[in-house]
CSV table of C-alpha atoms in Angstrom, one decimal:
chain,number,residue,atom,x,y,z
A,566,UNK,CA,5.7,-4.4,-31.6
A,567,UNK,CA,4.7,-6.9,-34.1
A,568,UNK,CA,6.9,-5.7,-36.6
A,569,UNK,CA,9.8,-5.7,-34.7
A,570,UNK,CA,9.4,-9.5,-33.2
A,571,UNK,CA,10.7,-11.1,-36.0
A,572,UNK,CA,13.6,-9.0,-35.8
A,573,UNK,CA,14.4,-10.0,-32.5
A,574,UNK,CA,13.8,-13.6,-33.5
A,575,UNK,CA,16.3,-13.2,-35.7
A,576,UNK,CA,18.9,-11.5,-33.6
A,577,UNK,CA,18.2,-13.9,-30.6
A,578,UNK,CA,18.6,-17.3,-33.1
A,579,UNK,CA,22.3,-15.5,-33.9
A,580,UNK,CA,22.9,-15.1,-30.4
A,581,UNK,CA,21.4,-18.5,-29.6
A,582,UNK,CA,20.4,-17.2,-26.0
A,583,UNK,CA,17.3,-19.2,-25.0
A,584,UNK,CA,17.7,-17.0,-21.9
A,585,UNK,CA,16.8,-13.5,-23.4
A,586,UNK,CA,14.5,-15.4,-25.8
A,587,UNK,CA,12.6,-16.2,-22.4
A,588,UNK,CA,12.9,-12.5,-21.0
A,589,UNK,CA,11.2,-11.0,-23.8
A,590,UNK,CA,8.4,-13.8,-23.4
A,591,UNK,CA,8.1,-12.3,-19.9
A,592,UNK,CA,8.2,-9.0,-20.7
A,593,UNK,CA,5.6,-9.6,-23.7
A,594,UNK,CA,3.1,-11.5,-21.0
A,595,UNK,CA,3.4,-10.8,-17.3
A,596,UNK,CA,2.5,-13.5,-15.6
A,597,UNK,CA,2.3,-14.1,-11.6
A,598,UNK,CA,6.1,-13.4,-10.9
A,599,UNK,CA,6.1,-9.7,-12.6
A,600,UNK,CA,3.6,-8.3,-10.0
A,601,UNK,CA,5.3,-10.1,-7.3
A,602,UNK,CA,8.7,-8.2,-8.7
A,603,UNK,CA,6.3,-5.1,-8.1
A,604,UNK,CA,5.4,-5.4,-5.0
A,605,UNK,CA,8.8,-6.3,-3.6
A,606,UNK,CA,10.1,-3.2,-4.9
A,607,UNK,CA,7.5,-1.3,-3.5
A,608,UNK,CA,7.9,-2.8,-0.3
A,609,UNK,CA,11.7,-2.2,0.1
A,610,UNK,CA,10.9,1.6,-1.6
A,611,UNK,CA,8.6,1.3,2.0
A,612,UNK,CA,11.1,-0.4,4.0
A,613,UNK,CA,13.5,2.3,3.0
A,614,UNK,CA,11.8,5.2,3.4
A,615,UNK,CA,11.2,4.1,7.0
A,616,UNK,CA,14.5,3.6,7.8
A,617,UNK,CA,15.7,6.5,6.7
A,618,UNK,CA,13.4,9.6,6.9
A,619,UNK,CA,13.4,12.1,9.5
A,620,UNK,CA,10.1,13.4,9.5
A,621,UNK,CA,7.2,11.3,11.2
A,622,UNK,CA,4.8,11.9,8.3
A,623,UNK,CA,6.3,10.7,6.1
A,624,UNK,CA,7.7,7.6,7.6
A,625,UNK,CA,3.7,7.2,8.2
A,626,UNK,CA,3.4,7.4,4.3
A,627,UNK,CA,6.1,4.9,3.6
A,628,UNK,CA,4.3,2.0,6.4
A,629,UNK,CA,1.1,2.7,3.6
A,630,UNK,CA,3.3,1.7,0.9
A,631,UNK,CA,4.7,-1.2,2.4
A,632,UNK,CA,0.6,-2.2,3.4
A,633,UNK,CA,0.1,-1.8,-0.6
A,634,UNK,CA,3.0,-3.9,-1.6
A,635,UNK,CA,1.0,-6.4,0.7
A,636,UNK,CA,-1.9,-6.1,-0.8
A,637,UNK,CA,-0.6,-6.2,-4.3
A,638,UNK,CA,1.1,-9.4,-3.9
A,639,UNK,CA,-2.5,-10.9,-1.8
A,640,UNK,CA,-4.4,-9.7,-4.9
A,641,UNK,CA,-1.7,-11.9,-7.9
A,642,UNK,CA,-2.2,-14.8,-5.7
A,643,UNK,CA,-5.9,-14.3,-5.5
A,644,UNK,CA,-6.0,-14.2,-9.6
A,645,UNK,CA,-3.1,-17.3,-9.8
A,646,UNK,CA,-5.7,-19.4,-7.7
A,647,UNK,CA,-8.6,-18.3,-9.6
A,648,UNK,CA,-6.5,-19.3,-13.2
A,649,UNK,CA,-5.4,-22.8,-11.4
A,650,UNK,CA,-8.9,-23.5,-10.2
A,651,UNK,CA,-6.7,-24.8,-6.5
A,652,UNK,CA,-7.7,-23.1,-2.8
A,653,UNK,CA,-10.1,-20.4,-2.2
A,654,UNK,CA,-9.4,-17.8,-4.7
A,655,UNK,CA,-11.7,-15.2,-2.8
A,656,UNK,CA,-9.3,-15.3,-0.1
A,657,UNK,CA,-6.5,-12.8,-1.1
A,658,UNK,CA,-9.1,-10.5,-1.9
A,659,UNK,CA,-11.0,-10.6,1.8
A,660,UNK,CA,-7.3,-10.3,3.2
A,661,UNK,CA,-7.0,-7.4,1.5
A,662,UNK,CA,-10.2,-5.8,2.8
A,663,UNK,CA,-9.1,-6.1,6.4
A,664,UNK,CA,-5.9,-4.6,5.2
A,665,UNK,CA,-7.3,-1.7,4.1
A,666,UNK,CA,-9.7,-1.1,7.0
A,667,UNK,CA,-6.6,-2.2,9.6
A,668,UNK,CA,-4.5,0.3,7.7
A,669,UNK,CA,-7.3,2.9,7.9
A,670,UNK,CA,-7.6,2.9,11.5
A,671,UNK,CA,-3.8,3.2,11.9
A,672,UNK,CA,-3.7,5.8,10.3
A,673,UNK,CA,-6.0,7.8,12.3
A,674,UNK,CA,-4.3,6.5,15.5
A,675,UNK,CA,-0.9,7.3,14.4
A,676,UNK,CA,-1.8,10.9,12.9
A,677,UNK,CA,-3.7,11.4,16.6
A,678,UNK,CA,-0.4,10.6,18.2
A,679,UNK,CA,1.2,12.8,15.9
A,680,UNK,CA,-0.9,15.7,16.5
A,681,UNK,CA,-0.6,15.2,20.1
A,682,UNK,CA,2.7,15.1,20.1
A,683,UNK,CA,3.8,18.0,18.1
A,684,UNK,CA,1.5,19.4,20.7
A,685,UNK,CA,3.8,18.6,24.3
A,686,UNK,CA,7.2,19.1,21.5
A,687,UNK,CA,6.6,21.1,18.9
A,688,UNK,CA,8.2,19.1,16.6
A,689,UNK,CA,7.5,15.6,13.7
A,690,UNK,CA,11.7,15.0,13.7
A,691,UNK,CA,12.2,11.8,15.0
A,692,UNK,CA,15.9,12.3,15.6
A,693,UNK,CA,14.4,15.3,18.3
A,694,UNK,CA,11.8,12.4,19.9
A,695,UNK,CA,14.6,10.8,22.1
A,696,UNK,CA,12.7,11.3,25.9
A,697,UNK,CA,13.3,7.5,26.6
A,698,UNK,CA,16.5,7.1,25.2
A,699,UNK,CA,19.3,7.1,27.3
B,724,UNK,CA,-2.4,-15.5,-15.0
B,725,UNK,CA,-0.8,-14.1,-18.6
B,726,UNK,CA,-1.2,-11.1,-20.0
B,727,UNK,CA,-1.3,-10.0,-23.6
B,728,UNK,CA,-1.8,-7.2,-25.9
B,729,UNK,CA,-3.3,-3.8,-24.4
B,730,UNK,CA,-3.0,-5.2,-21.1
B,731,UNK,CA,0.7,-6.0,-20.7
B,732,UNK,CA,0.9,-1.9,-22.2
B,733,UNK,CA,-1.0,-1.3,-18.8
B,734,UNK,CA,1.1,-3.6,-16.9
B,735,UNK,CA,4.0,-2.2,-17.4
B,736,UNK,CA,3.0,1.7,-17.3
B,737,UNK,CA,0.9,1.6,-14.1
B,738,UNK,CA,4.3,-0.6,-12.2
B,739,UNK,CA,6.8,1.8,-13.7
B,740,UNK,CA,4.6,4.4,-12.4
B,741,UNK,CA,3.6,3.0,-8.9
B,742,UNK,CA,7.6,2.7,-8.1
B,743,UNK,CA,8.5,5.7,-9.3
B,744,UNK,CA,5.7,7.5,-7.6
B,745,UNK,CA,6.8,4.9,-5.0
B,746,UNK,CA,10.0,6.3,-5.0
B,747,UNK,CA,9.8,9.9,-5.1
B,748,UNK,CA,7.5,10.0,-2.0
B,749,UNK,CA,10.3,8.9,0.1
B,750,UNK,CA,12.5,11.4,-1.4
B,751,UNK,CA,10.1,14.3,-1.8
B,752,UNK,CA,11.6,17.3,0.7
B,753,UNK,CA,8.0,18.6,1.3
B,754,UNK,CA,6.1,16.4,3.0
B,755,UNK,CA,2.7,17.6,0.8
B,756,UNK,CA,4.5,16.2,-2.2
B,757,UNK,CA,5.3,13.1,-0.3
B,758,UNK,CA,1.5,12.7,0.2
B,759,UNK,CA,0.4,13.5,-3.3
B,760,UNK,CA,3.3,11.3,-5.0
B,761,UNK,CA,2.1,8.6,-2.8
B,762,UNK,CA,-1.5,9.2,-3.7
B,763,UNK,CA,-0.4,8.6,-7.4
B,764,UNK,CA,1.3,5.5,-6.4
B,765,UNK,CA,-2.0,4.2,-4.7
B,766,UNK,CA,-4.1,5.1,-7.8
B,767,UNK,CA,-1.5,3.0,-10.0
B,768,UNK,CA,-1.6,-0.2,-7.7
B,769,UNK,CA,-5.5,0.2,-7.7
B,770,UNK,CA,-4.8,0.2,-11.8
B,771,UNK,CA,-3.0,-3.4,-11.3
B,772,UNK,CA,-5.8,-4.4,-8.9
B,773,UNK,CA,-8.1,-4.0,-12.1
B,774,UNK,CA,-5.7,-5.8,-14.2
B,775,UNK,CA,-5.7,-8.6,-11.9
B,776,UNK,CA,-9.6,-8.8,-12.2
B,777,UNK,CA,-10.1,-7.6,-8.6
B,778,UNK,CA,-12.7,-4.6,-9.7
B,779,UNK,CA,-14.2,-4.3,-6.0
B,780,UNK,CA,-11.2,-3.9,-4.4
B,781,UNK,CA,-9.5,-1.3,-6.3
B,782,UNK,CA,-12.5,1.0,-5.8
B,783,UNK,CA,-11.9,0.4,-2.4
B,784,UNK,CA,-9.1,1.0,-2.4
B,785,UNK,CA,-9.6,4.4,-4.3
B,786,UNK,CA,-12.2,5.3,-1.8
B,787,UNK,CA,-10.4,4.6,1.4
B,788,UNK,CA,-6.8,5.0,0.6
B,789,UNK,CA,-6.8,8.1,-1.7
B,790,UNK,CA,-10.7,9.2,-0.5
B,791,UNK,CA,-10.2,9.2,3.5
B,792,UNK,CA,-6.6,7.9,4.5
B,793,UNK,CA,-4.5,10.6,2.0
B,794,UNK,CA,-6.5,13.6,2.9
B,795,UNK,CA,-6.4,12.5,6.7
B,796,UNK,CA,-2.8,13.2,6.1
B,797,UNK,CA,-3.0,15.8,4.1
B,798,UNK,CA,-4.7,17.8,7.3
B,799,UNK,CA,-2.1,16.7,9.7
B,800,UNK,CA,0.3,17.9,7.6
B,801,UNK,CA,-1.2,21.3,7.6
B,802,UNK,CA,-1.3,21.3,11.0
B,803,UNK,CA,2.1,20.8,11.6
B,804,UNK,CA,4.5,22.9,10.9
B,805,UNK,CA,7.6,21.6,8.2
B,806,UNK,CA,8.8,25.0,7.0
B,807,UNK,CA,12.7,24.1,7.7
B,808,UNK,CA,12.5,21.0,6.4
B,809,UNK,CA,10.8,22.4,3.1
B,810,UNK,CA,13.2,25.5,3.0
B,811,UNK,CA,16.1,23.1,2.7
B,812,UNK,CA,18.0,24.6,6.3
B,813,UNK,CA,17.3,20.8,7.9
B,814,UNK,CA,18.7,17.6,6.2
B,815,UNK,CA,15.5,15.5,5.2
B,816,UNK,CA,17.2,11.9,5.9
B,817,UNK,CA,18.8,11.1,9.2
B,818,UNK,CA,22.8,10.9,9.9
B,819,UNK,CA,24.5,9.3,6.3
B,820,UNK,CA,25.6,6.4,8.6
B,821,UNK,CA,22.5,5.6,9.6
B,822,UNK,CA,21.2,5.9,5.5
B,823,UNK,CA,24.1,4.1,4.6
B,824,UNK,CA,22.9,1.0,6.8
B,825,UNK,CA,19.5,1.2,5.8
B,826,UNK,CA,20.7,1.4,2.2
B,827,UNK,CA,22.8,-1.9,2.6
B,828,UNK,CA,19.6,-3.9,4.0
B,829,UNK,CA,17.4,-2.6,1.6
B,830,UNK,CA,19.7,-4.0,-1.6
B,831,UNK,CA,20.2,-7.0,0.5
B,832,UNK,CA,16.9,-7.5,0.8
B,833,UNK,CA,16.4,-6.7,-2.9
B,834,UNK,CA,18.8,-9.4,-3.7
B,835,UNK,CA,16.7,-12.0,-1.1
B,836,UNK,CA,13.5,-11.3,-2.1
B,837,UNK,CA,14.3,-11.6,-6.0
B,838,UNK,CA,16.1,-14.6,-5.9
B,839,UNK,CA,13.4,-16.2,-3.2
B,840,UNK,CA,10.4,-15.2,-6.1
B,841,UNK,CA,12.8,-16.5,-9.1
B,842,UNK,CA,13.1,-19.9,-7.3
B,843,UNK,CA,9.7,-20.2,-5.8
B,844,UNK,CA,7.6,-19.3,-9.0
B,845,UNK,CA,9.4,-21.5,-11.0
B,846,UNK,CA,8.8,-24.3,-8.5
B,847,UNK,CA,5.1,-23.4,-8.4
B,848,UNK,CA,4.7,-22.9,-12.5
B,849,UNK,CA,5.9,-26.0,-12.8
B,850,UNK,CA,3.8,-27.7,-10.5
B,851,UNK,CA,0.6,-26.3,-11.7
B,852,UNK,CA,1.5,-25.9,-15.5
B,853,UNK,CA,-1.1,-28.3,-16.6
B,854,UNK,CA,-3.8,-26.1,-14.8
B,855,UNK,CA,-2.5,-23.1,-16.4
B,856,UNK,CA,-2.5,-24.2,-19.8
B,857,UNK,CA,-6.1,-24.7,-19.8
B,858,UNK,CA,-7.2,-20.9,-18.1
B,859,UNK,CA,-7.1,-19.4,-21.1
B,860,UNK,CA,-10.1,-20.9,-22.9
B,861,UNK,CA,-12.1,-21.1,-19.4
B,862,UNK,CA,-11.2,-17.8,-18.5
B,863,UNK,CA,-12.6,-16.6,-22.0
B,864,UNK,CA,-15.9,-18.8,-21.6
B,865,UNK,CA,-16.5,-17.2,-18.6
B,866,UNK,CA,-16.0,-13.9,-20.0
B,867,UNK,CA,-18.7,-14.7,-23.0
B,868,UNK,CA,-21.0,-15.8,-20.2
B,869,UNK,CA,-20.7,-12.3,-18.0
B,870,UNK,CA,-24.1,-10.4,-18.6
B,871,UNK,CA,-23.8,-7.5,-21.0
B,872,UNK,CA,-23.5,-3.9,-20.3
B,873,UNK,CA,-26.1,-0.9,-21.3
B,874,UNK,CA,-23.9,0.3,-23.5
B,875,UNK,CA,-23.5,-3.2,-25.2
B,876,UNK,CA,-20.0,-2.8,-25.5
B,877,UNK,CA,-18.6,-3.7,-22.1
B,878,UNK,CA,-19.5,-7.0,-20.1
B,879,UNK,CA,-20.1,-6.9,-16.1
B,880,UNK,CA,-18.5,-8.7,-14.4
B,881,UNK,CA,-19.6,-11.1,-11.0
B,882,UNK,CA,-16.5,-10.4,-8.8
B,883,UNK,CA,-18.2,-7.9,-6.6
B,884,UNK,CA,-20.8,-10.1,-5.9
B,885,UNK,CA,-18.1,-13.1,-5.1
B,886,UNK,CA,-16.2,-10.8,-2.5
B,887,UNK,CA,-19.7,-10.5,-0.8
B,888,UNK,CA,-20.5,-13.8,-0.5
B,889,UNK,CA,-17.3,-14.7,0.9
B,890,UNK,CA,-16.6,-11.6,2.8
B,891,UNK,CA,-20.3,-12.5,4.7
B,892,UNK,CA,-20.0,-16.5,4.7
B,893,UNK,CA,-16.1,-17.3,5.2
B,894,UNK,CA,-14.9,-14.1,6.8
B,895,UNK,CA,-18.4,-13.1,9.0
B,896,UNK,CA,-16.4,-12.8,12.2
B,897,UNK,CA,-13.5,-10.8,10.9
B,898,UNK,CA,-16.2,-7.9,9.3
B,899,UNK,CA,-17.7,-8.0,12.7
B,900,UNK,CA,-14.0,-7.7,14.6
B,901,UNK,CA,-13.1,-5.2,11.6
B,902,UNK,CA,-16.1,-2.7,13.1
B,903,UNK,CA,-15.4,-3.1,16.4
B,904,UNK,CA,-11.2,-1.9,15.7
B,905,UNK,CA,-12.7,1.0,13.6
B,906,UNK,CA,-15.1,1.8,16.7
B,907,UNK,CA,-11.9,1.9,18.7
B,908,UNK,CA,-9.9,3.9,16.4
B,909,UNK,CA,-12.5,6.6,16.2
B,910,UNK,CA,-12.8,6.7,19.7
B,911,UNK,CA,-9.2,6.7,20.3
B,912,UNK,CA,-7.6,9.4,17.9
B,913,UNK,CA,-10.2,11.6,19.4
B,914,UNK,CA,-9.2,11.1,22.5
B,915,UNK,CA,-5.4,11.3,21.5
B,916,UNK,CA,-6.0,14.6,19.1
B,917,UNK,CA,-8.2,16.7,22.1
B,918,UNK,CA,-6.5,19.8,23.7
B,919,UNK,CA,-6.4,21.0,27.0
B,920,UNK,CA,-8.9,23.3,26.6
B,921,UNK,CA,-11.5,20.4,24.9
B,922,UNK,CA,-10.5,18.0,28.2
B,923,UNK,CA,-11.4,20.4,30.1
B,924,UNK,CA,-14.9,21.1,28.9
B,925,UNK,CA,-15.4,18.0,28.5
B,926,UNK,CA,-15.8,17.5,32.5
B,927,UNK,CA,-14.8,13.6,31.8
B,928,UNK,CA,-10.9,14.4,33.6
B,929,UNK,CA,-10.4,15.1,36.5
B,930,UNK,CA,-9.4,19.0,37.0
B,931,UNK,CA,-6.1,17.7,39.4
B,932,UNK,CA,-4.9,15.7,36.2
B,933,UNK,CA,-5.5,19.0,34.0
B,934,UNK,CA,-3.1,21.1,37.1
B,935,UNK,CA,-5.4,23.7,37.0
B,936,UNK,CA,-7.0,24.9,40.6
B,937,UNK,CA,-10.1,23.5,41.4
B,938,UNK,CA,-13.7,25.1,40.9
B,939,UNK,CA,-14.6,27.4,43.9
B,940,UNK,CA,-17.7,25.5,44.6
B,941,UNK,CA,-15.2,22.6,45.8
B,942,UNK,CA,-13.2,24.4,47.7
B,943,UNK,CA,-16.3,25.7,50.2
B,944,UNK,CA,-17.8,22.3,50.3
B,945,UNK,CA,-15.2,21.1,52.5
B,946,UNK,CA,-15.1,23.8,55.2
């Protein structure tokens, strides 16, 4: 990697694109905005899944990943408060305890209404789970 | 908050991996490898908690995520049945309008929430660029300061200890709240998860409710 920076030095000082000079800054050092990039994709990956799965589990599975994303972006703020020295920097990080423990207990609420209702309809398709529509 | 050397190697492997693992659990067909790509995606975000300097909570997050919360799935999925979705004779996504609307919000929503993170960080680097030009020599002091490990290699580091003291100071009467809504949960998805048979031993339901006939003792009782 070292060898090759000059290289692009070169090629960006031809191309005289302080933009791309900036990317490969970014790319080089992640800084705050990366993870945030992160965790928005994982949250749409989330959003997405939800939206358009049919089986219950793992629409379950994608509301865990969208919890995550969450967390991920509670956890960069934590550490960009900690490197400013401004707010509580502790705080992202207790958040994201009583995210985890909140998610936790969904989960064993939602899988109990899962089991008991592949018990009364034998079946996790949520397309087939239409009693109160009408 | 910048990165450099080994750790931006990190960086970037452990977010490729958490969105692709991301990725492939929502388009798994079998629902076990939905659960075990998504296990591999938890694991990597725990890898940018430790990145991030938050040590504490990405063991939690091992423990409780991938420990308890995956294999609670795991079991429900066992006891459910998925064999047509996983033979391929049922369509795994629901009608291609539907997934076609869903599609369009999600890259609409892609478009929002990149733009709204482009604009705001730059807003916020700016603001505080004074304070982050001088992290890098505190942030190495306090590193040279952290106590020493057996090993003498590796240093160990006070942010578990931080997270208790706030977690029991600040946040007291959430941790209390917290056990009381795992209390209920418990309680709950037992309730939710027991069979017929199970209510009916457990002589807590009436045996009307159940629609089975009464006990015989009952019936003579009221003669």
């Amino acid at each position: 990697m070292t060898q090759l920076s000059p290289l692009c030095l070169l090629l960006l000082q031809e191309t005289s694109g302080g933009r791309i000079a900036h990317a490969i800054e970014g790319v080089k050092h992640p800084d705050l905005s990366k993870f945030l990039v992160i965790a928005a994709i994982l949250f749409i990956i989330g959003v997405a899944g939800v939206l358009t799965r049919r089986n219950l589990l793992v629409i379950f599975m994608s509301i865990e990943l969208i919890l995550n994303a969450a967390n991920l972006n509670f956890i960069a703020f934590s550490r960009y408060l900690q490197d400013t020295g401004t707010g509580n920097p502790m705080a992202g990080q207790i958040f994201t305890v009583f995210i985890i423990v909140v998610a936790a207990a969904e989960a064993a609420v939602g899988l109990g209404i899962v089991i008991a209702l592949y018990r009364n309809r034998e079946t996790i398709w949520i397309d087939e789970i239409d009693l109160m529509k009408w | 908050m910048i990165l450099s050397g080994w750790e931006t190697v990190f960086f970037w492997f452990f977010s490729i991996a958490a969105i692709l693992a991301g990725l492939l659990t929502v388009m798994a067909r079998n629902a076990v490898h939905s659960a075990l790509f998504l296990i591999s995606s938890l694991v990597s975000v725990g890898a940018l908690f430790i990145l991030l300097g938050a040590e504490f909570i990405a063991g939690v997050q091992i423990l409780v995520y991938v420990g308890g919360v995956m294999v609670l799935f795991l079991f429900v999925i066992m006891l459910v049945n998925v064999g047509a979705e996983e033979e391929g004779r049922a369509p795994i996504f629901n009608r291609p309008a539907q997934v076609a609307a869903a599609l369009i919000f999600s890259l609409l929503l892609v478009v929002a929430l990149l733009a709204a993170i482009n604009k705001g960080y730059v807003g916020l680097r700016d603001r505080d660029a004074a304070a982050l030009k001088q992290t890098e020599t505190t942030r190495s002091e306090q590193e040279s300061k952290m106590q020493t490990g057996a090993t003498g290699v590796s240093r160990i580091t006070t942010q578990t200890e931080s997270v208790g003291m706030s977690l029991f100071t600040n946040a007291s009467l959430p941790f209390e709240i917290a056990s009381l809504l795992l209390l209920v949960a418990i309680v709950g998805s037992v309730m939710l998860a027991r069979t017929l048979k199970q209510e009916a031993a457990a002589d807590d339901v009436d045996s009307e409710v159940l629609g089975q006939a009464p006990p015989a003792e009952t019936g003579t009782d009221n003669i």
